[in-house]
mmCIF file of C-alpha atoms and ligand atoms in Angstrom:
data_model
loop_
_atom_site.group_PDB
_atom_site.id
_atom_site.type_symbol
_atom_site.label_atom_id
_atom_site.label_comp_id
_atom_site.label_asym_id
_atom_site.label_seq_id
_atom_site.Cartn_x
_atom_site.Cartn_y
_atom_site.Cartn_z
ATOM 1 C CA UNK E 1324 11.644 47.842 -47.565
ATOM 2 C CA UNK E 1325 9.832 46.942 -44.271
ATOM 3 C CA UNK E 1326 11.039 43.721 -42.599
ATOM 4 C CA UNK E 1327 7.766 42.006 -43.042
ATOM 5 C CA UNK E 1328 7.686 42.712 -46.996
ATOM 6 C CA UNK E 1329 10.897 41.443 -47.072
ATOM 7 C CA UNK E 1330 10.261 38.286 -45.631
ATOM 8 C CA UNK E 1331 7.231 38.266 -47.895
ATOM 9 C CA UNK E 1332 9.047 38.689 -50.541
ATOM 10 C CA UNK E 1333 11.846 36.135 -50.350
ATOM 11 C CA UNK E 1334 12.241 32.726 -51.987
ATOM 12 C CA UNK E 1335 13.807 31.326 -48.956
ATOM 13 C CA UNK E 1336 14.373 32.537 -45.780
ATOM 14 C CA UNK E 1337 15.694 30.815 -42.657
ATOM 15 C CA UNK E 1338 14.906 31.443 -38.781
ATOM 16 C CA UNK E 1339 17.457 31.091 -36.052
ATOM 17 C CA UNK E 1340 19.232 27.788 -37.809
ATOM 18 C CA UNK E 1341 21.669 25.687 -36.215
ATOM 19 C CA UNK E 1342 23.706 22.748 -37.444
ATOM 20 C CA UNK E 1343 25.591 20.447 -34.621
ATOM 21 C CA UNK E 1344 27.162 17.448 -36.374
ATOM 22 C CA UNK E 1345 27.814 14.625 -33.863
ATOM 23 C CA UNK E 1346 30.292 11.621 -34.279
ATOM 24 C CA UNK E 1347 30.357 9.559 -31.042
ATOM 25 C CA UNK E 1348 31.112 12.191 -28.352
ATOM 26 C CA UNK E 1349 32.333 14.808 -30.409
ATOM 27 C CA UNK E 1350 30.046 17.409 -31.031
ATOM 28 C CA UNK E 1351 30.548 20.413 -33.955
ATOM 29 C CA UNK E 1352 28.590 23.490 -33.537
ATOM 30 C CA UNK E 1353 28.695 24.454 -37.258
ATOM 31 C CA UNK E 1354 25.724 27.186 -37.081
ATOM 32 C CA UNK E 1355 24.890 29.356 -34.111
ATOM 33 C CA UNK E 1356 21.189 30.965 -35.186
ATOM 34 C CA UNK E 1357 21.157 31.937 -38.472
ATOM 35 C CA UNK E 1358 18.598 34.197 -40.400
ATOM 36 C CA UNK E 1359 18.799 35.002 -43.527
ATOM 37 C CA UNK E 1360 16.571 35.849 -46.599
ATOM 38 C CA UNK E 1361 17.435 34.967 -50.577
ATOM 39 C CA UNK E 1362 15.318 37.437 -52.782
ATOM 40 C CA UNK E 1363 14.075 36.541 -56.645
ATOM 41 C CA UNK E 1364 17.123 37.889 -58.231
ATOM 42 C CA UNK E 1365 19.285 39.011 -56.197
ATOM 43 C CA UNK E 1366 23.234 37.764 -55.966
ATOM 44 C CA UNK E 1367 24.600 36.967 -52.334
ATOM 45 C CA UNK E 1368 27.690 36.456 -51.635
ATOM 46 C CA UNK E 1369 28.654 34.991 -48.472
ATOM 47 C CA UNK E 1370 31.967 35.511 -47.135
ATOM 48 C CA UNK E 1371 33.966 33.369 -44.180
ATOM 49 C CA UNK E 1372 36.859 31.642 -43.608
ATOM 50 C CA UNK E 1373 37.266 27.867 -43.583
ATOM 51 C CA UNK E 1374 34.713 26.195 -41.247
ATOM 52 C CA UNK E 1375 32.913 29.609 -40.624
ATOM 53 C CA UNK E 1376 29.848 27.352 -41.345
ATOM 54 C CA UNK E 1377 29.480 28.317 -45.392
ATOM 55 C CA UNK E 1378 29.085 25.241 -46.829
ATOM 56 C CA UNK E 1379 26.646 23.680 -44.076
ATOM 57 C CA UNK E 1380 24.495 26.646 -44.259
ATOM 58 C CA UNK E 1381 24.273 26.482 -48.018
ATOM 59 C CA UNK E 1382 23.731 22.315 -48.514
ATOM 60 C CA UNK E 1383 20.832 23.258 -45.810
ATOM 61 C CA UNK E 1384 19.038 26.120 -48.142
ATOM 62 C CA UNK E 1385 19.195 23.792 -51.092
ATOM 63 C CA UNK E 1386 17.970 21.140 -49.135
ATOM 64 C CA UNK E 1387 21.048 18.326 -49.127
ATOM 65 C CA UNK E 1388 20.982 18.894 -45.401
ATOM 66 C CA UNK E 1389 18.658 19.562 -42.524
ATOM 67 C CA UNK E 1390 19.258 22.051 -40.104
ATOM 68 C CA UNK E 1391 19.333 20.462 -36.288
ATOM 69 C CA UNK E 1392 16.828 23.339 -35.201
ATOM 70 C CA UNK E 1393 14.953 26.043 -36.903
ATOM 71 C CA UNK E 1394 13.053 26.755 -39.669
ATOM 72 C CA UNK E 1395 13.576 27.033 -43.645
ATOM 73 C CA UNK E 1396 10.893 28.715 -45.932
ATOM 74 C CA UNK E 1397 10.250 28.309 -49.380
ATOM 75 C CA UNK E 1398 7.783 30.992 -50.292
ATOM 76 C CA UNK E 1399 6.571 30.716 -46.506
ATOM 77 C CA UNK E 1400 6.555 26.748 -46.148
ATOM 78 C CA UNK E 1401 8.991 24.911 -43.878
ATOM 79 C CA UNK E 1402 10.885 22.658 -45.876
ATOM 80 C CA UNK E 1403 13.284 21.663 -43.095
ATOM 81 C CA UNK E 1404 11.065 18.712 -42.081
ATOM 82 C CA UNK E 1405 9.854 17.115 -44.921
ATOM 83 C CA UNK E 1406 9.728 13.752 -45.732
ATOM 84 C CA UNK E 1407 13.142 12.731 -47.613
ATOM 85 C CA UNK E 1408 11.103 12.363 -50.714
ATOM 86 C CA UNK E 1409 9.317 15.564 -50.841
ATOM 87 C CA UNK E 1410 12.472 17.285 -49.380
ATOM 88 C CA UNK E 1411 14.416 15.568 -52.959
ATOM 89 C CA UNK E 1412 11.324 16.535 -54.922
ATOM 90 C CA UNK E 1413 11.904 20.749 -53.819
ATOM 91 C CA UNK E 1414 15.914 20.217 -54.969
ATOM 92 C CA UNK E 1415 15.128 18.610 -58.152
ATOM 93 C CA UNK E 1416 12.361 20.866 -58.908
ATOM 94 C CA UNK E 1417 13.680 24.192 -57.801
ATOM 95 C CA UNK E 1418 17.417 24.759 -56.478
ATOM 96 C CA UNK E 1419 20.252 24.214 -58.885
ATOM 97 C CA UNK E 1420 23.713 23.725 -57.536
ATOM 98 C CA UNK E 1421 27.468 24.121 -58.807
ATOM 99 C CA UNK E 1422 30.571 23.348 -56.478
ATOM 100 C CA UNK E 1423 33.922 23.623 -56.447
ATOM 101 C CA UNK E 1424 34.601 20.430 -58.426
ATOM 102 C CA UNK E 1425 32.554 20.436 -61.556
ATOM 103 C CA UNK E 1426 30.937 16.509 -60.943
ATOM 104 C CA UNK E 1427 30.801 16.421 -64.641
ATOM 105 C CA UNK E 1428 30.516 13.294 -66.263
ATOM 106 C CA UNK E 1429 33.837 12.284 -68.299
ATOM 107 C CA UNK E 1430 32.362 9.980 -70.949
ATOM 108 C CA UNK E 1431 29.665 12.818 -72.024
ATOM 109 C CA UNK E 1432 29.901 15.521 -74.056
ATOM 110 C CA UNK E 1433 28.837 18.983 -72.566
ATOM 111 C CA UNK E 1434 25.602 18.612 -74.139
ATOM 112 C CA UNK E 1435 25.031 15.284 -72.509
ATOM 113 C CA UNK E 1436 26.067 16.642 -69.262
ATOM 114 C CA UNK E 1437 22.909 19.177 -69.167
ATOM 115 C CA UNK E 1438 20.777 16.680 -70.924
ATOM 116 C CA UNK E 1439 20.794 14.308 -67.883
ATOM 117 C CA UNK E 1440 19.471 17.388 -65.599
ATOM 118 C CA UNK E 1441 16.888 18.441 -68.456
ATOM 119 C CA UNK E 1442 15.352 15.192 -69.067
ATOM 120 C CA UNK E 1443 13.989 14.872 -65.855
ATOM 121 C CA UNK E 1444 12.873 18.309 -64.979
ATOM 122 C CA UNK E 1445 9.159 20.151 -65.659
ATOM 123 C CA UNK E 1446 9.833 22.843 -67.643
ATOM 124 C CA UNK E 1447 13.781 23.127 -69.122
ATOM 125 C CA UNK E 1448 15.283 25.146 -71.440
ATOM 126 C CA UNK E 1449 17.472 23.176 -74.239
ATOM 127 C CA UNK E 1450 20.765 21.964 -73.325
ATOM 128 C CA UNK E 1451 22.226 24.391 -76.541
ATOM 129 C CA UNK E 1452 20.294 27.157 -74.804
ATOM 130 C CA UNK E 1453 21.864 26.362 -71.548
ATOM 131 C CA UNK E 1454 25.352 25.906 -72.813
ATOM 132 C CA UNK E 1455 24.553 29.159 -75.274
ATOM 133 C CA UNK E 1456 23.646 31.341 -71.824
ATOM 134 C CA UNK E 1457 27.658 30.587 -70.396
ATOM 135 C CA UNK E 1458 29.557 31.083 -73.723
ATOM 136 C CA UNK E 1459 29.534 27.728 -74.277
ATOM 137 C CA UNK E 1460 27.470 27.747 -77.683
ATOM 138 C CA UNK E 1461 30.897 26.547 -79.792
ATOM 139 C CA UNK E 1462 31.810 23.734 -77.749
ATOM 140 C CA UNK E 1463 28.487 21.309 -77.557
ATOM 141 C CA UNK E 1464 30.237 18.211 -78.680
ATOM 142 C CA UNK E 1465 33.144 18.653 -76.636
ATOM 143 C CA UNK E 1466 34.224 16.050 -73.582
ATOM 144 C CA UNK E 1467 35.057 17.068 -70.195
ATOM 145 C CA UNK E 1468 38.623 16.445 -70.912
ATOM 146 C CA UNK E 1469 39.072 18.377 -74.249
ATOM 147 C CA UNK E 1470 37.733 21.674 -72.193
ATOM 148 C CA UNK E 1471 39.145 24.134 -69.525
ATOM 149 C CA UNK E 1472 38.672 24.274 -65.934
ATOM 150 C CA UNK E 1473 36.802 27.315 -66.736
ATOM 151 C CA UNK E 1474 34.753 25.782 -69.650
ATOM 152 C CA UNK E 1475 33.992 22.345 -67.137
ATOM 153 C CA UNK E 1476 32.716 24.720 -64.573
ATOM 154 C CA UNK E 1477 30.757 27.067 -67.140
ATOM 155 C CA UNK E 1478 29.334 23.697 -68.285
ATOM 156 C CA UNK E 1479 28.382 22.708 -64.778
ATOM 157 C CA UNK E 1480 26.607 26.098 -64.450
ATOM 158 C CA UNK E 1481 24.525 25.326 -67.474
ATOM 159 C CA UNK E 1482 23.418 21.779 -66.011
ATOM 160 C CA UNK E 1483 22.544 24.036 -62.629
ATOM 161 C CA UNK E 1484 20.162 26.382 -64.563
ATOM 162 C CA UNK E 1485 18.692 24.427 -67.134
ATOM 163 C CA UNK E 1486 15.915 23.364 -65.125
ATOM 164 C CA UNK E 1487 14.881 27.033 -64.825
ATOM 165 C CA UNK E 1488 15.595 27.056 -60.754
ATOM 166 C CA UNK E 1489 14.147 29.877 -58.849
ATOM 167 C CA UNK E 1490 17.294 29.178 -55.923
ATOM 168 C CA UNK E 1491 21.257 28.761 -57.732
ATOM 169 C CA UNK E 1492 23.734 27.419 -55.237
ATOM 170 C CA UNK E 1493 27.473 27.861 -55.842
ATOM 171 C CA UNK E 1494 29.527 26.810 -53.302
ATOM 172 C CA UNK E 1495 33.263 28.152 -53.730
ATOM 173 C CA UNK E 1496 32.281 28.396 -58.024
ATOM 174 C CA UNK E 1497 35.636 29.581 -58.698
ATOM 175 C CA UNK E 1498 37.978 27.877 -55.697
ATOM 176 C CA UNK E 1499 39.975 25.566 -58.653
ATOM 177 C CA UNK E 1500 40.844 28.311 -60.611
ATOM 178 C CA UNK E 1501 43.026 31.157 -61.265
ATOM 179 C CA UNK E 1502 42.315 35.285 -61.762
ATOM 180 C CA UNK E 1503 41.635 35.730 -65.220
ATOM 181 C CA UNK E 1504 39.438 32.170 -65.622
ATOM 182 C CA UNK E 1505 37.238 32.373 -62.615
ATOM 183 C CA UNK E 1506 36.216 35.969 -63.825
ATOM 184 C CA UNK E 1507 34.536 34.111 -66.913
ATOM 185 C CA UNK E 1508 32.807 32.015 -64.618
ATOM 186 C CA UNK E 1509 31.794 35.054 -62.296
ATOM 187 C CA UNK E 1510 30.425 36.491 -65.753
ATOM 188 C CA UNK E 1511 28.663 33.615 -66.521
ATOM 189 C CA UNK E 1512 26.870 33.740 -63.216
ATOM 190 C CA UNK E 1513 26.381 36.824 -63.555
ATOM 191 C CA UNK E 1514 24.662 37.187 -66.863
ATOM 192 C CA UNK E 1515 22.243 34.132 -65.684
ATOM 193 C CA UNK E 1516 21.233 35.638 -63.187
ATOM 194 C CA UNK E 1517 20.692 39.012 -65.139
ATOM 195 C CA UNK E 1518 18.283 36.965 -67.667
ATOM 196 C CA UNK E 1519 16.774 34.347 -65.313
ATOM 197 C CA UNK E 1520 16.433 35.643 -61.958
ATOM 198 C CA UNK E 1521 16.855 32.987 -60.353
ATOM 199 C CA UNK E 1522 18.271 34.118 -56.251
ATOM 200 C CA UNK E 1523 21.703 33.359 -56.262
ATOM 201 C CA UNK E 1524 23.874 32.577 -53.351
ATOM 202 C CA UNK E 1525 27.906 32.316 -54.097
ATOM 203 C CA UNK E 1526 30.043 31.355 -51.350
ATOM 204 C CA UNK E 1527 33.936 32.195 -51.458
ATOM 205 C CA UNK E 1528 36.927 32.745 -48.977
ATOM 206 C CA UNK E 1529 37.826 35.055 -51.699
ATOM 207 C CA UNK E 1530 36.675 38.861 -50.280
ATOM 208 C CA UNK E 1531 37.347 40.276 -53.949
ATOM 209 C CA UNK E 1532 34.454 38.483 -55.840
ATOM 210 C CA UNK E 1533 31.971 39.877 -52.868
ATOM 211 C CA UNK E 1534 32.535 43.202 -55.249
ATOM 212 C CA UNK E 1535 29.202 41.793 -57.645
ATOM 213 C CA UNK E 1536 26.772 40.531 -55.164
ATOM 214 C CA UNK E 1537 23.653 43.330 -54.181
ATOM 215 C CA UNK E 1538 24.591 41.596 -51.243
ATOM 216 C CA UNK E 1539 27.556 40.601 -48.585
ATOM 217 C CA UNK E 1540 26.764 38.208 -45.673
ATOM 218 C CA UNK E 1541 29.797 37.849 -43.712
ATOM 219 C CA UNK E 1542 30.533 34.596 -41.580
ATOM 220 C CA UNK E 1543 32.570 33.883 -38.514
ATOM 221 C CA UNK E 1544 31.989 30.993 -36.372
ATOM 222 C CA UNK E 1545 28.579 29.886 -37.171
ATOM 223 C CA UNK E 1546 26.833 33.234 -37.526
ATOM 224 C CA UNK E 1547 26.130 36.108 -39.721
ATOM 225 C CA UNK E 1548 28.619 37.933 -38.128
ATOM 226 C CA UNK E 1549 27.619 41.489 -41.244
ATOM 227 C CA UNK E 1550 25.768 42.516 -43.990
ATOM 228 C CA UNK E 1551 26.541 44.785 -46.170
ATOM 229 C CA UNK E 1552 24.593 45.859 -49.563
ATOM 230 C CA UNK E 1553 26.978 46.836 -52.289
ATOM 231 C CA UNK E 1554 25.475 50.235 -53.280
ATOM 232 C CA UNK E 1555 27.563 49.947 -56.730
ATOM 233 C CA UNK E 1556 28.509 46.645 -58.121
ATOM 234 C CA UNK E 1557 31.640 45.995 -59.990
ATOM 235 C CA UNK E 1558 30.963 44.257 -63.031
ATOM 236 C CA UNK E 1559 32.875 40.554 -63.171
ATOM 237 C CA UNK E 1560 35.803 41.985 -65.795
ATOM 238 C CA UNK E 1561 36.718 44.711 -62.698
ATOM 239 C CA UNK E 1562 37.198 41.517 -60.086
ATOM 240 C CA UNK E 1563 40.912 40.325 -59.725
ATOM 241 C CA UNK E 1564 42.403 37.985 -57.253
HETATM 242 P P1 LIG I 2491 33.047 26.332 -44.558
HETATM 243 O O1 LIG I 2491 32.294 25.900 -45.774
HETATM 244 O O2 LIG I 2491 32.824 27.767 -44.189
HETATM 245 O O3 LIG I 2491 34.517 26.032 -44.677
HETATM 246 P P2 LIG I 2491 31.716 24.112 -43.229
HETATM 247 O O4 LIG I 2491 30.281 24.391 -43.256
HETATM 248 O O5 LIG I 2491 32.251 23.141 -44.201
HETATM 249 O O6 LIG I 2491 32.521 25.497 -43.303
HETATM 250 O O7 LIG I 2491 32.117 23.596 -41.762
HETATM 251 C C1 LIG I 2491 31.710 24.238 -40.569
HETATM 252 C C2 LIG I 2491 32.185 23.410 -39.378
HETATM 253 O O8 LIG I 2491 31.496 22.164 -39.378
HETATM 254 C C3 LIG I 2491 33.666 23.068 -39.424
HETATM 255 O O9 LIG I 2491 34.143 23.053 -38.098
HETATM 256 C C4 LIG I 2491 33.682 21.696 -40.019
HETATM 257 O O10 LIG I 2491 34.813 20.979 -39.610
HETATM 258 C C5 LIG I 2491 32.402 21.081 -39.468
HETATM 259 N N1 LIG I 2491 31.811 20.066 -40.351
HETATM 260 C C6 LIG I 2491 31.384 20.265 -41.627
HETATM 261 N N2 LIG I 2491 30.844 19.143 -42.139
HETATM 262 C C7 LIG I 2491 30.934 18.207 -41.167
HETATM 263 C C8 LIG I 2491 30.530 16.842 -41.068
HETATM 264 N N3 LIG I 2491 29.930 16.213 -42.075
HETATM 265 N N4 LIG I 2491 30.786 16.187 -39.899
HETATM 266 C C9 LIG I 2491 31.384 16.831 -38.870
HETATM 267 N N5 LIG I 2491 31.772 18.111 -38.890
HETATM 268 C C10 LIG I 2491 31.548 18.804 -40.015
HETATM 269 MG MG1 LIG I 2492 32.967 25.103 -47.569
#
């Protein structure tokens, strides 16, 4: 594909990004210049070590944080200056985000959880559909604290994609858990993406899981440092840590 289809092509895209945080004198470079393109449907992972920049980069394509220069296109339009209402507006409507910590809500049940996302968006699916789409179809009724780390963050992926989002965030999905539960999560994601499209980014320290993306960014100091395209991917089940 040429460059220019690609770009064409891609949900979001960013041009020459950087991010300098600055408390009092002390300045952070976080990104150098970064360009990168999310395609409908395709899985990225993006690789680093701690502070490589992950994290920044990824709060700034979903739109939780601005970049200090550059650009970032959704379907072609520049979303890094918006107003702060219309740049809340483009998260709500269209990126859905899981982290580390699931940020579920103790006193509801997993169905409650994904009903607070799908009562306020456009088009959702149900909550049971959600929960059915991650394996979750058996425990609707059940709290936070009566499931497993793996079950909380399969939950949190069905409050991410209930809203239908064409952009899924998930920063460090499986960082809280061990082997054999985070590949239920990977399977999850996975399997959503498979059936919903949606462009998936996945950060991770964890060079094993980079095994299902179509595609590997690799991050050192505030760049893209490689890319690699994963000419077979290993299905989730293969993936061991
Ligand atoms: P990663 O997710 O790869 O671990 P981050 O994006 O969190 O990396 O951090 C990149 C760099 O930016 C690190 O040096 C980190 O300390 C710094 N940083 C991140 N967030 C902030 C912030 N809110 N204020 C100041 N520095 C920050
Ligand atoms: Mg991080």
């Amino acid at each position: 594909m040429s460059a220019s289809r690609d770009a064409c092509a891609a949900v979001l895209r960013t041009e020459a990004i950087t991010k300098v945080y600055r408390s009092g004198l002390i300045e952070v470079q976080a990104l150098r210049g970064v360009d990168l393109s999310l395609q409908p449907a395709e899985i990225v992972v993006l690789l680093g070590a701690s502070g490589s920049g992950k994290s920044t980069l990824v709060n700034i394509l979903g739109g939780l944080d601005r970049p200090t220069e550059g650009r970032v296109l959704f379907h072609g339009r520049d979303i890094a200056r918006l107003p702060e209402a219309a740049l809340t507006a483009f998260r709500r409507a269209h990126v859905g985000f899981v982290f580390q910590f699931y940020n579920l809500v103790p006193s509801l049940t997993a169905r409650e959880n994904v009903a607070l996302v799908t009562e306020i968006a456009a088009d959702p699916m149900r909550p049971e559909e959600a929960l059915e789409r991650v394996g979750l179809g058996h425990r609707l009724d059940h709290f936070p604290a009566e499931l497993s780390g793996g079950e909380q963050q399969r939950v949190a992926i069905a409050r991410a994609i209930a809203k239908r989002p064409e952009i899924l965030l998930c920063d460090e999905p499986t960082g809280a858990l061990d082997s054999a539960t985070g590949v239920t999560v990977l399977a999850a994601l996975v399997e959503v993406n498979r059936d919903l499209g949606a462009a998936t980014a996945i950060i991770t320290h964890n060079a094993a899981i980079a095994r299902i993306a179509h595609r590997v960014l690799y991050m050192a100091d505030g760049r893209i440092a490689r890319e690699e395209r994963n000419a077979v991917r290993a299905e989730p089940s293969e993936v061991t840590w």
